RNA sequence: GGGCGCAUAGCUCAGUUGGCUAGAGCGCCGCCCUUACAAGGCGGAUGUCGGGGGUUCGAGUCCCUCUGCGCCCA
């Protein structure tokens, strides 16, 4: 009557596909939406970018979250564990262009019957509407997402696969646009003119992440600025961009620079353009660079933007979106001669303008000496071949406290409400919020993103009146203003005088990603679901995007619901190369996650991941995976042995002191693991479980083997079996969050249902079973056993070799405890006669039995 | 330049509110085919806890300082 189904030769092979299939069929991880908020543990899963491939870093951090999810499920929570795909953004845009041979032209109308070219030609890309383009993006990303899902299932993530979303999907667009409209209605979203990094070839704003520095030749031009007080005295600056002279708004030097201190607070006049500008002090001015005093233009580079902002300087742009000098005479160019100088460069490219300005400066004697050639880093769009300009454009912003001390203080307070794991990560959030000096720019001049859902009235000449915004009805979302028409207008009024135009921009990807709780949780779309899962219990994420993803999510939730979007932030570390450098994408892709799963098993890879403590960078280490694999195999074999002893019932009386001691130790282990998990420290929980497990197999199982087999000491055998069964049951549960496959495999040999919905072990129940058992006895026995083994090892004999007499010396208390285990010790060590003596520390002396020849 | 973190055995890392002789695994060395496991088991050796100073009866742990490394921000 074994009642068990233990295989002859347990193996890890094939268990992943088998159990992943069973879990899916039986819906173990499907969210039960009858559960109320207090019964739910909800996870704001990070949506991975699907345009690349998953690397070991993903496996690492997603495993951490899954361990927590599995733990919470066993604690009786209904876990809401969705999965999103981040397919919104430029990487996807590029893939679609190349894959289908198309390009997006937002001015085109939607063609519902469009089919991409059969033989895509990257050089002859077919222009299509934004809506068509987005449809193709969705088609292509769906294919990537299938591959990702397969990997996640193989890794054993206990995701509810009926809860998925795409950041470019209809639901995400709807949420993103709705949230934006709510921001707008409450006055939290606004448009303003502001400096933006701009690629003149692509005519798009460029994000900081897409910048790269390239070393380019340039030349310092030494130019004299007459002081206002005495026009015969000149201040000499050196600049690589003399063509921006007409955009000069100030000169700047370091506050400690004694050469220029007398000039601070005075004014100078720009050569050629005769504009009076102040001389100011700022620490970013480098006394070593050029003449130590620089001209600030709006805008030559990013430092100009900082100076402009921090010194509150006027905006005098002269470069247009096409990279040419603006044709219209700027209002600050006032004198007749200045106007004629400007007309000389109006409409020219910056290259031509530079030549002309230099020539004029030379003629006027404002240029000193020959330009001094240098090489310096210049910012480029990674895909562009012309240096970036900084142009002033109309953009949309959302308030984030950068310009509002009250909001800023409120957002800092939100950060303090949030429970951070590890706690020190909160400081990064605080530093970021306290250091903000501008609102959140959310508009982007791109195609593949969520459109800004607005139209503008056009005046009689066809120019947009940006103050006359037309919003869609919330019920009509999502909309695309490039193809949809505002209420009261018809399509033929698009871009016509007196008609309307759609906002051509899309939102920053963070403007959508900041709403993942709302997207996944059914905000406004499914209020019943939203009430059951929000605010989310945990946001797992990496530390480098605290300032972006985490912060922006807090902003949106604060503005919309006046609360946190999630209660805990679980911050994961990074995967480093074995040489401690951050693992690069190229290197990460050399070792694909799937090949690791094939080689070491999913449980083994998960073991490695779960060994990395929260927030700590961890080395990529196949050694840990080998250990994980060994642990999984050991669990199979140890379980087989325990079940082979017919130790499947745990209802017998546990009477032996050794057995009670084991359970006391187990109770302690469960308590520690539980506390660690409650603190989101899955790594600690794994460590204590593992440590107990090895002691269990190495010492306890060896110790009670003989007694458990005994057919004479029935009470002793029953006690051992009950302790073994109780311990195996608890161990499988302790390991289940980490090693879901092997624990489920073993569970299936002797239990019904799934281990992953079984209740987490309870330390007080185990402590009650342990009764007066002393946990410390386990260590005493381990020490005694170890010394007995050592004596055999030293004598180079088998562990089965008989010992004639053994004497264990120890202090009285330990001797008392070990006496209770004397019979088991004798059996385990093949000791004929066991004596005890008194000593400070445990010390075993043995006399080996003569070896029979 | 500002902030945060890290530094413990050859390697990867634990070490909770300060408290017994600082631990684990890998690797290394030795032993053992043992009726769960030889893709295994058992045992052994291995430390200036980055340097210096301080607080304390007592410091890997707390404070100061220096050095090196990483990340974020400017």
PDB file of C-alpha atoms (C1' of nucleotides) in Angstrom, chain A residues 424 427-428 431-432 543 547 574 580 613 619 621 627 630 634 637-638 641 684 687 694 697-698 702 705 709 786 789-790 793 796 798-800 841, chain B residues 2-6 11-16 21 25-26 30-44 69-74:
ATOM      1  CA  UNK A 424      18.257  52.663   0.328  1.00  0.00           C
ATOM      2  CA  UNK A 427      17.216  58.007  -1.805  1.00  0.00           C
ATOM      3  CA  UNK A 428      17.533  57.817  -5.574  1.00  0.00           C
ATOM      4  CA  UNK A 431      17.364  62.985  -5.149  1.00  0.00           C
ATOM      5  CA  UNK A 432      15.685  62.884  -8.499  1.00  0.00           C
ATOM      6  CA  UNK A 543      17.204  50.652 -10.304  1.00  0.00           C
ATOM      7  CA  UNK A 547      13.783  58.273 -12.120  1.00  0.00           C
ATOM      8  CA  UNK A 574      21.950  43.909 -12.711  1.00  0.00           C
ATOM      9  CA  UNK A 580      32.253  42.564 -12.835  1.00  0.00           C
ATOM     10  CA  UNK A 613      19.761  39.382  -3.366  1.00  0.00           C
ATOM     11  CA  UNK A 619      27.714  38.029 -11.588  1.00  0.00           C
ATOM     12  CA  UNK A 621      27.740  32.437 -13.047  1.00  0.00           C
ATOM     13  CA  UNK A 627      24.656  23.888  -7.981  1.00  0.00           C
ATOM     14  CA  UNK A 630      22.505  19.409  -8.283  1.00  0.00           C
ATOM     15  CA  UNK A 634      19.123  15.858  -4.889  1.00  0.00           C
ATOM     16  CA  UNK A 637      16.619  11.414  -4.998  1.00  0.00           C
ATOM     17  CA  UNK A 638      16.068  12.341  -1.372  1.00  0.00           C
ATOM     18  CA  UNK A 641      14.260   7.631  -0.688  1.00  0.00           C
ATOM     19  CA  UNK A 684      17.477  34.689   2.160  1.00  0.00           C
ATOM     20  CA  UNK A 687      19.358  30.157   1.624  1.00  0.00           C
ATOM     21  CA  UNK A 694      21.400  19.661   3.142  1.00  0.00           C
ATOM     22  CA  UNK A 697      19.794  14.752   3.831  1.00  0.00           C
ATOM     23  CA  UNK A 698      23.380  14.542   5.046  1.00  0.00           C
ATOM     24  CA  UNK A 702      21.444   9.004   7.486  1.00  0.00           C
ATOM     25  CA  UNK A 705      17.547   5.315   8.149  1.00  0.00           C
ATOM     26  CA  UNK A 709      13.469   0.482   8.369  1.00  0.00           C
ATOM     27  CA  UNK A 786      31.009  14.529  11.310  1.00  0.00           C
ATOM     28  CA  UNK A 789      32.989  10.128   9.637  1.00  0.00           C
ATOM     29  CA  UNK A 790      36.281  11.945   9.855  1.00  0.00           C
ATOM     30  CA  UNK A 793      37.948   9.090   6.418  1.00  0.00           C
ATOM     31  CA  UNK A 796      40.750   5.468   4.753  1.00  0.00           C
ATOM     32  CA  UNK A 798      34.443   2.899   4.028  1.00  0.00           C
ATOM     33  CA  UNK A 799      31.728   4.804   5.868  1.00  0.00           C
ATOM     34  CA  UNK A 800      30.147   1.434   6.512  1.00  0.00           C
ATOM     35  CA  UNK A 841      33.564  20.763  23.323  1.00  0.00           C
TER      36      UNK A 841
ATOM     37  C1'   G B   2      26.833  65.876  -5.964  1.00  0.00           C
ATOM     38  C1'   G B   3      24.257  61.339  -4.423  1.00  0.00           C
ATOM     39  C1'   C B   4      23.916  56.020  -3.587  1.00  0.00           C
ATOM     40  C1'   G B   5      26.165  51.414  -3.160  1.00  0.00           C
ATOM     41  C1'   C B   6      30.130  47.819  -2.878  1.00  0.00           C
ATOM     42  C1'   C B  11      36.377  32.464  -7.102  1.00  0.00           C
ATOM     43  C1'   U B  12      30.945  33.721  -6.208  1.00  0.00           C
ATOM     44  C1'   C B  13      28.766  35.333  -1.924  1.00  0.00           C
ATOM     45  C1'   A B  14      26.074  34.937   3.357  1.00  0.00           C
ATOM     46  C1'   G B  15      26.961  37.180   7.985  1.00  0.00           C
ATOM     47  C1'   U B  16      19.664  40.420  10.898  1.00  0.00           C
ATOM     48  C1'   U B  21      36.567  29.957  17.838  1.00  0.00           C
ATOM     49  C1'   G B  25      29.101  26.746  -2.130  1.00  0.00           C
ATOM     50  C1'   C B  26      32.573  26.364  -6.076  1.00  0.00           C
ATOM     51  C1'   G B  30      42.374  13.320   0.521  1.00  0.00           C
ATOM     52  C1'   C B  31      39.082   9.209   1.237  1.00  0.00           C
ATOM     53  C1'   C B  32      34.797   6.066  -0.039  1.00  0.00           C
ATOM     54  C1'   C B  33      31.389   2.060  -5.608  1.00  0.00           C
ATOM     55  C1'   U B  34      27.399   3.304   0.760  1.00  0.00           C
ATOM     56  C1'   U B  35      20.997  -1.087  -0.562  1.00  0.00           C
ATOM     57  C1'   A B  36      18.124   7.668  -2.657  1.00  0.00           C
ATOM     58  C1'   C B  37      21.913   9.879  -5.391  1.00  0.00           C
ATOM     59  C1'   A B  38      29.434   8.296  -8.760  1.00  0.00           C
ATOM     60  C1'   A B  39      26.625  13.774 -13.382  1.00  0.00           C
ATOM     61  C1'   G B  40      27.348  10.943  -6.194  1.00  0.00           C
ATOM     62  C1'   G B  41      28.857  10.874  -0.990  1.00  0.00           C
ATOM     63  C1'   C B  42      32.202  11.898   3.203  1.00  0.00           C
ATOM     64  C1'   G B  43      36.206  14.546   5.205  1.00  0.00           C
ATOM     65  C1'   G B  44      40.278  18.346   5.079  1.00  0.00           C
ATOM     66  C1'   C B  69      35.403  49.752  -8.012  1.00  0.00           C
ATOM     67  C1'   G B  70      30.247  50.288  -9.810  1.00  0.00           C
ATOM     68  C1'   C B  71      25.825  53.018 -10.776  1.00  0.00           C
ATOM     69  C1'   C B  72      22.763  57.440 -10.998  1.00  0.00           C
ATOM     70  C1'   C B  73      22.778  62.666 -11.541  1.00  0.00           C
ATOM     71  C1'   A B  74      25.203  67.251 -12.970  1.00  0.00           C
TER      72        A B  74
END
